[in-house]
C-alpha atoms as one frame of an Amber mdcrd trajectory, in Angstrom:
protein
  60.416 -13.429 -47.955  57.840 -15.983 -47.612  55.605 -17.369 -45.143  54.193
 -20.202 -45.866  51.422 -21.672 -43.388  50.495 -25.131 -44.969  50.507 -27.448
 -42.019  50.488 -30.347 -44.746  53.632 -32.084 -43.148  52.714 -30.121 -39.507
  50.304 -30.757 -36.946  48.091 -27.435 -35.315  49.818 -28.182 -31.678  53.500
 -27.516 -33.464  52.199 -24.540 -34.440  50.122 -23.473 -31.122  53.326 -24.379
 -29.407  55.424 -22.398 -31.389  53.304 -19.536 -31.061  52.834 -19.552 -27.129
  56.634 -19.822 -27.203  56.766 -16.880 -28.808  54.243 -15.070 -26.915  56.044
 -15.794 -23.932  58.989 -14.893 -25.270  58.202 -11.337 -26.464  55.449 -10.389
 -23.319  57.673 -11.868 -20.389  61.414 -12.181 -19.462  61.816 -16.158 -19.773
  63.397 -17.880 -16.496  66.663 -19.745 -17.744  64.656 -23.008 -17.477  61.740
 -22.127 -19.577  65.286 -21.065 -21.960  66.128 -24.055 -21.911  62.623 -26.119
 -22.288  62.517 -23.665 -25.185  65.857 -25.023 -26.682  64.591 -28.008 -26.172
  61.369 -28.013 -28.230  63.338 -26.610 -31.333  66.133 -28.842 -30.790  63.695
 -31.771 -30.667  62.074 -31.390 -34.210  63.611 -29.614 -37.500  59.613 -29.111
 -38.196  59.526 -27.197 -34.482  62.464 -24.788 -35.544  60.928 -24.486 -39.520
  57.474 -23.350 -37.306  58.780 -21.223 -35.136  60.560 -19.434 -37.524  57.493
 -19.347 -39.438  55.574 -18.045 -36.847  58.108 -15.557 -36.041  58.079 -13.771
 -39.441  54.356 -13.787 -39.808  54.579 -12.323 -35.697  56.618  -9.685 -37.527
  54.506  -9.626 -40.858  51.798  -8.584 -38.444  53.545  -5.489 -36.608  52.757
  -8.063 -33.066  56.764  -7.387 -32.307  57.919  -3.735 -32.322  60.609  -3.134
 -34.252  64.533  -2.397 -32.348  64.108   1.419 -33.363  60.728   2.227 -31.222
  61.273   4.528 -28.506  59.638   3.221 -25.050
């Protein structure tokens, strides 16, 4: 797997964005309209969904999302 963080083609608010999204998403149960405003951002942008699913493996690179097996 590879994570590759060159913002060459990006812009550093994709990437903040993405990354609030998914701080949001993991630390707080997400109403059904930020859902959807979520949906919306990736569906907006093939560079918002290539991000966030950038950020999401480095956010599990990083141990920041426990893993399914974890007991609470």
């Amino acid at each position: 797997m590879t994570v590759t963080m060159d913002n060459d083609s990006g812009d550093d608010a994709v990437w903040q964005t993405a990354l609030d999204w998914l701080m949001r998403e993991h630390e707080e149960t997400l109403s059904d309209a930020d859902r959807e405003a979520l949906h919306a951002w990736l569906a907006a942008s093939s560079q918002h969904r290539r991000v966030f699913r950038e950020a999401e493996q480095l956010w599990l690179l990083t141990g920041m999302i426990p893993s399914g097996d974890e007991s609470s």
